[in-house]
PDB file of C-alpha atoms in Angstrom:
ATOM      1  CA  UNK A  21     -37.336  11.049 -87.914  1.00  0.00           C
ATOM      2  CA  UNK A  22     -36.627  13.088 -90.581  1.00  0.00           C
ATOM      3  CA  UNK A  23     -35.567  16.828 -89.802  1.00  0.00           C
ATOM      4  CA  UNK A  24     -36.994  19.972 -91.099  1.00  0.00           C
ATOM      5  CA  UNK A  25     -36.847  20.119 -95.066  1.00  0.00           C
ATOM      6  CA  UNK A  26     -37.163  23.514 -96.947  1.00  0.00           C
ATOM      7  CA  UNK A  27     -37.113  23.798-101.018  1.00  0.00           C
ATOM      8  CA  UNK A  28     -35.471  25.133-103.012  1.00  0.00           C
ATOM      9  CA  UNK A  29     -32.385  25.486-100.862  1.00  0.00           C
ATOM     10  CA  UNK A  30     -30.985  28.315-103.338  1.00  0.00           C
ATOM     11  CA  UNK A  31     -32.977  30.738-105.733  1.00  0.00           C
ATOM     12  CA  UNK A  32     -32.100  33.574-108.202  1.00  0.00           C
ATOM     13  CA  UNK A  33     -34.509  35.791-109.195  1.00  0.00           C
ATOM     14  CA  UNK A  34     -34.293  39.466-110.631  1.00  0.00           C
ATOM     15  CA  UNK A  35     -36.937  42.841-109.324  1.00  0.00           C
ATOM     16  CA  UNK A  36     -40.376  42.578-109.633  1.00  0.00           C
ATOM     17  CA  UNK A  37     -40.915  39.013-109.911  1.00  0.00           C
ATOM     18  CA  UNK A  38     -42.620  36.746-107.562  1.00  0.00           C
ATOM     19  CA  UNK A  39     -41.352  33.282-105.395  1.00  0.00           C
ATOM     20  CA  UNK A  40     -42.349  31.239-103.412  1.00  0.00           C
ATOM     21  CA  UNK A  41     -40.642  28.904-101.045  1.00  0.00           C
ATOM     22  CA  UNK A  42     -41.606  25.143 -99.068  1.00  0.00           C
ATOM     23  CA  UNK A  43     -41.094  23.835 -95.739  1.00  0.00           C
ATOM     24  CA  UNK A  44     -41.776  20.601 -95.012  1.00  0.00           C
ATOM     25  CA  UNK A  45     -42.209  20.138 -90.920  1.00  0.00           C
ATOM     26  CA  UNK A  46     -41.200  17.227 -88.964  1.00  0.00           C
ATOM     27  CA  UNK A  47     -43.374  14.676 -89.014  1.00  0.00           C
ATOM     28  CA  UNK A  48     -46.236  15.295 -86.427  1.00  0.00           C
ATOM     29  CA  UNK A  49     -44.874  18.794 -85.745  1.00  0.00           C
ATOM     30  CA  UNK A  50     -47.900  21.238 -86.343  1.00  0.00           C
ATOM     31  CA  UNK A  51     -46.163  24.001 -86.366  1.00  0.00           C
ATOM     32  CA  UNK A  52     -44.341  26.000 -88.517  1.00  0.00           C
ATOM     33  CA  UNK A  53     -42.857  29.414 -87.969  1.00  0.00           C
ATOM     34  CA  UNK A  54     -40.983  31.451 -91.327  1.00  0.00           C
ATOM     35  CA  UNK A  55     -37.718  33.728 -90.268  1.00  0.00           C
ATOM     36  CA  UNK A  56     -35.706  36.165 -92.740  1.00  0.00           C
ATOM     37  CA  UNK A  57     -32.081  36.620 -91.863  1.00  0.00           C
ATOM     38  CA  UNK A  58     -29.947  39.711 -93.320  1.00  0.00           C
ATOM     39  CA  UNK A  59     -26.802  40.821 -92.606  1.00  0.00           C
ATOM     40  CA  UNK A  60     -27.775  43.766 -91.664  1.00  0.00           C
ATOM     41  CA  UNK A  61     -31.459  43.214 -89.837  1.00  0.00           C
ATOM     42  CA  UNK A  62     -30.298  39.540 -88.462  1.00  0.00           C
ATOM     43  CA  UNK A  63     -32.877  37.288 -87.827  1.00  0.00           C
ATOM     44  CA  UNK A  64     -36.393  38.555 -87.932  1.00  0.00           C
ATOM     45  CA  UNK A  65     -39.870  36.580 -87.102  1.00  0.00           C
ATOM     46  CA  UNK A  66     -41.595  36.887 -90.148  1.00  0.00           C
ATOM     47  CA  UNK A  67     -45.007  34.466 -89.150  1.00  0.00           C
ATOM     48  CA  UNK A  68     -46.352  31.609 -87.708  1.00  0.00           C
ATOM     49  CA  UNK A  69     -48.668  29.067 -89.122  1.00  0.00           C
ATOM     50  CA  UNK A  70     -51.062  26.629 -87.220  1.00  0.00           C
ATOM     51  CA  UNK A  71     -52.901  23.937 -88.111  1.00  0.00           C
ATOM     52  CA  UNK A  72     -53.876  25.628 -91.420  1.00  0.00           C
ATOM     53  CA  UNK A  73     -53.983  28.981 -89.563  1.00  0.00           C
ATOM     54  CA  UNK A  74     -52.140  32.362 -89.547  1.00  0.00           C
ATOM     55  CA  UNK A  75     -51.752  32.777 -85.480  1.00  0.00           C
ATOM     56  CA  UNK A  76     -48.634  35.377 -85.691  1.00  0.00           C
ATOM     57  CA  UNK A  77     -47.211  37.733 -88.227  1.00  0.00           C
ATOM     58  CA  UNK A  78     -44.163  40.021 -88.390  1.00  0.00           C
ATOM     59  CA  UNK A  79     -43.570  43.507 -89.489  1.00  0.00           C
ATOM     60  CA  UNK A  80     -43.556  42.805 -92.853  1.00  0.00           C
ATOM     61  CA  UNK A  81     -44.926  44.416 -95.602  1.00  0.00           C
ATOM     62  CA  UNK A  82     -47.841  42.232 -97.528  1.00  0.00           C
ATOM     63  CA  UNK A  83     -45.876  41.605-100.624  1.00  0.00           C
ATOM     64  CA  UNK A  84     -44.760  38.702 -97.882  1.00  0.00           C
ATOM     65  CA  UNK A  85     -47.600  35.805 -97.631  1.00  0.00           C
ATOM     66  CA  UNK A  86     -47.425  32.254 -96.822  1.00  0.00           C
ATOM     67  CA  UNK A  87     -49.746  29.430 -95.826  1.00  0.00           C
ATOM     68  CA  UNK A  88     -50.188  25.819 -94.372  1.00  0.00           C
ATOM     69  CA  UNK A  89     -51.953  22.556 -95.916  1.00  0.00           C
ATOM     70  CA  UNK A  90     -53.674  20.239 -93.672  1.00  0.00           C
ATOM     71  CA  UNK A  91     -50.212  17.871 -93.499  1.00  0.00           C
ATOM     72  CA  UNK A  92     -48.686  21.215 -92.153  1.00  0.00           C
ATOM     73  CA  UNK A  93     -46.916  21.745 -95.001  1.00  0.00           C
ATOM     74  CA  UNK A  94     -46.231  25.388 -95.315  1.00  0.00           C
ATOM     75  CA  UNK A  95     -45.412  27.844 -98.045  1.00  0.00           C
ATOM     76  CA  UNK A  96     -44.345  31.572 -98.228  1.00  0.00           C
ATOM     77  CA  UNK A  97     -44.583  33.715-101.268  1.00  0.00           C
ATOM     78  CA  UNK A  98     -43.024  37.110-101.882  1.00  0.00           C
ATOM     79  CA  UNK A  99     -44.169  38.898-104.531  1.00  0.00           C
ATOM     80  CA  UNK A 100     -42.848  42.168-106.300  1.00  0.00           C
ATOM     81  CA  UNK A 101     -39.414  41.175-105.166  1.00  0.00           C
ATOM     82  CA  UNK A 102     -36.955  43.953-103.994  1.00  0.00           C
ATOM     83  CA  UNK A 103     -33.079  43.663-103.747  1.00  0.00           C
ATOM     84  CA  UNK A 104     -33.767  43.725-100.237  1.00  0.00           C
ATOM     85  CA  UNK A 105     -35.400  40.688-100.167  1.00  0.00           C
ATOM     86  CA  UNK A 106     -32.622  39.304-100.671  1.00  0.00           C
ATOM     87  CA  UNK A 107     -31.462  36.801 -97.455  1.00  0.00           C
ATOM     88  CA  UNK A 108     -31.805  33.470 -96.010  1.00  0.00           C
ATOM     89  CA  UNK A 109     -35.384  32.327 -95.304  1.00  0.00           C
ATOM     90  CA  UNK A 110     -35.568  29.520 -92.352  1.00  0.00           C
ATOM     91  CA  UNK A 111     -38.342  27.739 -91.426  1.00  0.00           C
ATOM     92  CA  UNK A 112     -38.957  26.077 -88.037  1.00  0.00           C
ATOM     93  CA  UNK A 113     -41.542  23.513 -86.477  1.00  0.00           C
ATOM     94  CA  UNK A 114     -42.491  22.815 -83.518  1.00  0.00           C
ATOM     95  CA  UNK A 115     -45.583  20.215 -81.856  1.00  0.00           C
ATOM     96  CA  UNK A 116     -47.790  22.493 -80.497  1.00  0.00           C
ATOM     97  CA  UNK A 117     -46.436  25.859 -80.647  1.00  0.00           C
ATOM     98  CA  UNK A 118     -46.828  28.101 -77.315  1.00  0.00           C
ATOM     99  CA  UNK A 119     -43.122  28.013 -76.608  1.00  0.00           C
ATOM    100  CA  UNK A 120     -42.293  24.693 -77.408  1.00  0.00           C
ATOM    101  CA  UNK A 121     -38.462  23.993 -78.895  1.00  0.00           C
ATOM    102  CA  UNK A 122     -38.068  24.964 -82.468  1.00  0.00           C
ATOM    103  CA  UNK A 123     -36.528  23.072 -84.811  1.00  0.00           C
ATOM    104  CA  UNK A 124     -35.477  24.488 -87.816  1.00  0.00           C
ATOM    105  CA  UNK A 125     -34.631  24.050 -91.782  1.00  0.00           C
ATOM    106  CA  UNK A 126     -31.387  24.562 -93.639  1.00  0.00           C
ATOM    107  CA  UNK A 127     -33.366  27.509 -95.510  1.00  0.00           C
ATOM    108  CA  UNK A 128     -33.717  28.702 -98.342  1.00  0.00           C
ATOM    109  CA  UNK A 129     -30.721  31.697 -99.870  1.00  0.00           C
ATOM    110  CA  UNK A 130     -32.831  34.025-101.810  1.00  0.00           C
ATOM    111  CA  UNK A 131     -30.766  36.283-104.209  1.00  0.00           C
ATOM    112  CA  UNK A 132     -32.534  39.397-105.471  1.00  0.00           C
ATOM    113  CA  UNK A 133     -30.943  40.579-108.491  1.00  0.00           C
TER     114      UNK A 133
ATOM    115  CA  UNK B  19     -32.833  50.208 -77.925  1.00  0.00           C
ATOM    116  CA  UNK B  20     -32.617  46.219 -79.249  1.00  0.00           C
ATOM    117  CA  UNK B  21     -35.276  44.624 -77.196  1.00  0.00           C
ATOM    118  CA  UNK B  22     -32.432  41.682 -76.752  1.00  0.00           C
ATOM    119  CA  UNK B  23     -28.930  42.717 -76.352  1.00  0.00           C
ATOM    120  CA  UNK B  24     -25.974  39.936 -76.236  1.00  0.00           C
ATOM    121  CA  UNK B  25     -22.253  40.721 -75.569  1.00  0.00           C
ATOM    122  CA  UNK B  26     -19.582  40.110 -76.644  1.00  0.00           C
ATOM    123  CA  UNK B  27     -20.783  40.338 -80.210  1.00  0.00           C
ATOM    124  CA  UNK B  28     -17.116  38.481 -80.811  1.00  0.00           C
ATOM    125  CA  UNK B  29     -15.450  36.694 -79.247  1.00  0.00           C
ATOM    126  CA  UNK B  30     -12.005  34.701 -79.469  1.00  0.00           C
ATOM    127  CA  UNK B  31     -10.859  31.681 -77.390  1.00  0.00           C
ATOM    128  CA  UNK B  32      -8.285  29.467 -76.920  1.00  0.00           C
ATOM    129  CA  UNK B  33      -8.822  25.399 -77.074  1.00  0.00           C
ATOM    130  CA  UNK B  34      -9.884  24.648 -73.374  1.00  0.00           C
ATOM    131  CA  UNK B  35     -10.638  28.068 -72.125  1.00  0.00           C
ATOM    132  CA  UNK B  36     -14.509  28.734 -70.178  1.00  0.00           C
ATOM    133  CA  UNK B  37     -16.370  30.734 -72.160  1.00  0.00           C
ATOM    134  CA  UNK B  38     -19.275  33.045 -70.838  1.00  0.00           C
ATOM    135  CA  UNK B  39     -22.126  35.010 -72.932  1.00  0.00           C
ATOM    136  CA  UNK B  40     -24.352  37.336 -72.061  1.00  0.00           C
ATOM    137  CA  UNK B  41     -28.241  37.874 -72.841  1.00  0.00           C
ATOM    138  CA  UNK B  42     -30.285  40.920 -71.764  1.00  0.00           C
ATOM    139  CA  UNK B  43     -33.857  41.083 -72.870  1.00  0.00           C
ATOM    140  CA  UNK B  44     -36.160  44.256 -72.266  1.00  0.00           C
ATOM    141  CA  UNK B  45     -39.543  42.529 -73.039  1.00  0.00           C
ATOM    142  CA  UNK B  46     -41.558  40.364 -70.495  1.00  0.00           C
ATOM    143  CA  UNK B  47     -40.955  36.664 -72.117  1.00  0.00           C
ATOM    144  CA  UNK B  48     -42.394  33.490 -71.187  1.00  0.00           C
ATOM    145  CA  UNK B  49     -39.291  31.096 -72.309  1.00  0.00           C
ATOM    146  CA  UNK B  50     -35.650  32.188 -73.960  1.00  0.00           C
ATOM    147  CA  UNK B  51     -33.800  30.337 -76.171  1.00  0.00           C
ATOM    148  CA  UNK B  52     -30.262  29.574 -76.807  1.00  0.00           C
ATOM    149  CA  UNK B  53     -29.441  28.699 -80.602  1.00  0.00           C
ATOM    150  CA  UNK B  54     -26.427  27.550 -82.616  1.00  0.00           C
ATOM    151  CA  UNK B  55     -25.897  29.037 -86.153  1.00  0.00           C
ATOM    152  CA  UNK B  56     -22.872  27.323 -87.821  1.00  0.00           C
ATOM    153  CA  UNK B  57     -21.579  28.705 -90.910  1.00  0.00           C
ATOM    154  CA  UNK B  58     -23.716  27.991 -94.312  1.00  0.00           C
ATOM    155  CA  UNK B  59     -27.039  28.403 -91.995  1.00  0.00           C
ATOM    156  CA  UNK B  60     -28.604  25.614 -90.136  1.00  0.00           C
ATOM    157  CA  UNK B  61     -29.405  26.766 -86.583  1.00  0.00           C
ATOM    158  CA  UNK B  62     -30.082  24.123 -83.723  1.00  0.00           C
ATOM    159  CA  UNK B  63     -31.908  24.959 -80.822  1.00  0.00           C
ATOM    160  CA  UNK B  64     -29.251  24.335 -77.753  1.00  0.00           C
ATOM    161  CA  UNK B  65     -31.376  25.546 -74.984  1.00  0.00           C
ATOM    162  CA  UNK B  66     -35.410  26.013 -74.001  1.00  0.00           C
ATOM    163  CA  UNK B  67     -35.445  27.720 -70.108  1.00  0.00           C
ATOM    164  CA  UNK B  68     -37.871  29.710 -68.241  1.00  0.00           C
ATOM    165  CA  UNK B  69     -36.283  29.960 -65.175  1.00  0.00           C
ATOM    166  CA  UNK B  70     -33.037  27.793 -63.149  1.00  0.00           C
ATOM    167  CA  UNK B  71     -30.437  26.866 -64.979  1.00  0.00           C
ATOM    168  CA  UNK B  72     -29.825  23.170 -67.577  1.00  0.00           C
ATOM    169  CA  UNK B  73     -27.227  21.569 -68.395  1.00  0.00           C
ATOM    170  CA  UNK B  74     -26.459  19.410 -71.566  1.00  0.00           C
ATOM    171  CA  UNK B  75     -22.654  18.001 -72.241  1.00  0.00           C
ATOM    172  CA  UNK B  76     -20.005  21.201 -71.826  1.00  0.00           C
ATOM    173  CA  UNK B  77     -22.958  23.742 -72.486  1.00  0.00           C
ATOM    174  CA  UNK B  78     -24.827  25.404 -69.273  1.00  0.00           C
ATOM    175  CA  UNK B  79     -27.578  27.777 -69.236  1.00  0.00           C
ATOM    176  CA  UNK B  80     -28.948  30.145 -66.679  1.00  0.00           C
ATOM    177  CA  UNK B  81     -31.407  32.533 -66.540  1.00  0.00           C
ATOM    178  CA  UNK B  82     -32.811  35.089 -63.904  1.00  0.00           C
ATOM    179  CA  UNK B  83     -35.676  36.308 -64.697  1.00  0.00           C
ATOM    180  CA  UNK B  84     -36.255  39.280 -62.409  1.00  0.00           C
ATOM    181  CA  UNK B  85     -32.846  40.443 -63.340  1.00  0.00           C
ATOM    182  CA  UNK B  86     -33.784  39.761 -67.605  1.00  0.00           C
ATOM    183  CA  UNK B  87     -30.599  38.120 -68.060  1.00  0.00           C
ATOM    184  CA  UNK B  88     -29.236  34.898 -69.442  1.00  0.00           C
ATOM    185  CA  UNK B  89     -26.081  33.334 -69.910  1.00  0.00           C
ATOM    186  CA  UNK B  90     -24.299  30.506 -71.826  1.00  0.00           C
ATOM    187  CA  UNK B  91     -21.323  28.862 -70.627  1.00  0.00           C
ATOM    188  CA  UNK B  92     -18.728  26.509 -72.341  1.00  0.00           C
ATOM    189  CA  UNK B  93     -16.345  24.503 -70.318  1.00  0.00           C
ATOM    190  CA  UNK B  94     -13.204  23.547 -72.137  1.00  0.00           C
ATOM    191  CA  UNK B  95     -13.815  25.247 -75.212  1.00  0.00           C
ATOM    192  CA  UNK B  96     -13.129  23.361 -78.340  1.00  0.00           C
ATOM    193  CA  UNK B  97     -12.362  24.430 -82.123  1.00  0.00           C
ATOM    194  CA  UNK B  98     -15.971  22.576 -83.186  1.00  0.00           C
ATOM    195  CA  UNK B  99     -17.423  25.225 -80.948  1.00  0.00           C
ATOM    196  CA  UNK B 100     -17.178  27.749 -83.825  1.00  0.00           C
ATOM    197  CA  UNK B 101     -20.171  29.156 -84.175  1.00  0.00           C
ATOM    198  CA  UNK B 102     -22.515  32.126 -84.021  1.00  0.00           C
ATOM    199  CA  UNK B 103     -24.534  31.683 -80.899  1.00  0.00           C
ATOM    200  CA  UNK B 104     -27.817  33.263 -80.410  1.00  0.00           C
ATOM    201  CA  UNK B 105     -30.327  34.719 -78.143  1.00  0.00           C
ATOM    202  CA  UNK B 106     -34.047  34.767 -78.457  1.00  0.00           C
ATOM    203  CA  UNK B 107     -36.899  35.144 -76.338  1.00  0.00           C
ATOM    204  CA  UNK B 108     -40.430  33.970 -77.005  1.00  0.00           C
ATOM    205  CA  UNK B 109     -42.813  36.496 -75.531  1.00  0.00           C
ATOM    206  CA  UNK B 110     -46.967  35.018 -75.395  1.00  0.00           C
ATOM    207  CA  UNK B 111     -47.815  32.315 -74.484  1.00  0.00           C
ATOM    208  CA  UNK B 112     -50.353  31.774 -77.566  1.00  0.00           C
ATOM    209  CA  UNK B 113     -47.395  31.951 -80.039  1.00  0.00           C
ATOM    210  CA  UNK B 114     -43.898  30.599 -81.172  1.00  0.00           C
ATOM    211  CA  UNK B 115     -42.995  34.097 -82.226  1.00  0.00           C
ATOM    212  CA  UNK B 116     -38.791  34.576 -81.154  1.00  0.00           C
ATOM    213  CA  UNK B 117     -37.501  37.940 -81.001  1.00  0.00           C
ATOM    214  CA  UNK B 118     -33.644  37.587 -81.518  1.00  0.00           C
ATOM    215  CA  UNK B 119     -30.372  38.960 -80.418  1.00  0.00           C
ATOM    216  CA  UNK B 120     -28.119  40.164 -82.804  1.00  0.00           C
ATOM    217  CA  UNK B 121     -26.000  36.903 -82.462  1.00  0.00           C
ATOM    218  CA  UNK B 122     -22.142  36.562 -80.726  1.00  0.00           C
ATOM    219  CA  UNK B 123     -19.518  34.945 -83.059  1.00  0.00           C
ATOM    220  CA  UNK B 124     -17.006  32.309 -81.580  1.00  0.00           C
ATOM    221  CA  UNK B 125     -13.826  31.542 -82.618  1.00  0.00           C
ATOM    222  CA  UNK B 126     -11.936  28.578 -80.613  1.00  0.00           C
ATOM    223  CA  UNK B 127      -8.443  28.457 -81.603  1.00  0.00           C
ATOM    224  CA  UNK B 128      -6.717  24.838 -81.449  1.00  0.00           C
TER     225      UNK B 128
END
């Protein structure tokens, strides 16, 4: 089976403007949780996506959104980009969810300039 | 307070040497999780356990729950075991939400 895929794997993108960023699950996996990971926070939950619905989110501000399609595809957009923004975004998947082992993406390096 | 605390944060081996470390988690969990990150990102899950201990190659995990503390072990160390190694517990049991530990770098030296 193919493993977790997330695109693009590297971005640039100055203040103010808007991205977004894919995750493609493992196949069958419904599942899909979203983590940011900055030097100096580390790795932080940012939500959690299943079967098409929001069922966790982090302590993140609401410039940070995402969703998932019915193949559990799942997105996240940030918009009004900050320099802090800046870090690694991973995405994980699991089958169910409720504890089940994650599996996650290469990411996605986000670069805020 | 970090509501997951691992020590060392570094750590240095030689080739062959056991290696212990340490996870202390102040939140009521219902499964921790120990996870590889090797340079340039990708993390693999190493370890799911909610109580007892597993076992998978040189890698061993334990956990004691009334105590909130976990540990991974390494027999006989190796250079490929270079790596950040990381703590997280998962906390309801309606959710895949992972609260982390601030991570514990590994160096094995050949």
């Amino acid at each position: 089976k193919a493993g977790v895929t997330q695109t693009p794997r590297y971005l640039i993108k100055t203040r103010g403007q808007q991205v977004t960023l894919s995750c493609s699950p493992i196949s069958g996996h419904r599942s899909v949780s979203w983590y940011q990971q900055t030097p100096g926070q580390g790795l932080q939950f940012l939500f959690e996506y299943f079967s098409e619905t929001q069922r966790n989110k982090g302590n993140f501000p609401g410039r940070f959104s995402g969703r998932q399609f019915s193949n559990s595809r799942s997105e996240m957009n940030v918009s009004t980009l900050e320099l802090g923004d800046s870090a690694l975004y991973l995405c994980a998947s699991s089958l169910e969810g409720t504890q089940d082992t994650q599996y996650f993406g290469p990411g996605t390096r986000l670069t805020v300039l | 307070k970090n509501e997951v605390e691992q020590s060392p944060q570094n750590l240095t081996a030689q080739e062959g040497e056991f290696i212990t470390i340490n996870c202390s988690y102040s939140v009521g969990i219902s499964a921790l999780h120990w996870l590889q990150q090797h340079p340039g990102g990708g993390i693999v899950s190493l370890f799911m356990l909610s109580s007892g201990k597993k076992k998978h190659g040189r890698l061993i995990a334990t956990i004691n729950i009334q105590e909130k503390h976990s540990s991974l072990h390494i027999t006989a160390s190796h250079p490929r075991d270079s790596a950040v190694y990381i703590c997280a517990v998962g906390g309801g049991s309606a959710t895949n939400k992972l609260i982390f530990g601030t991570g514990t770098l590994l160096a094995v030296q050949p």
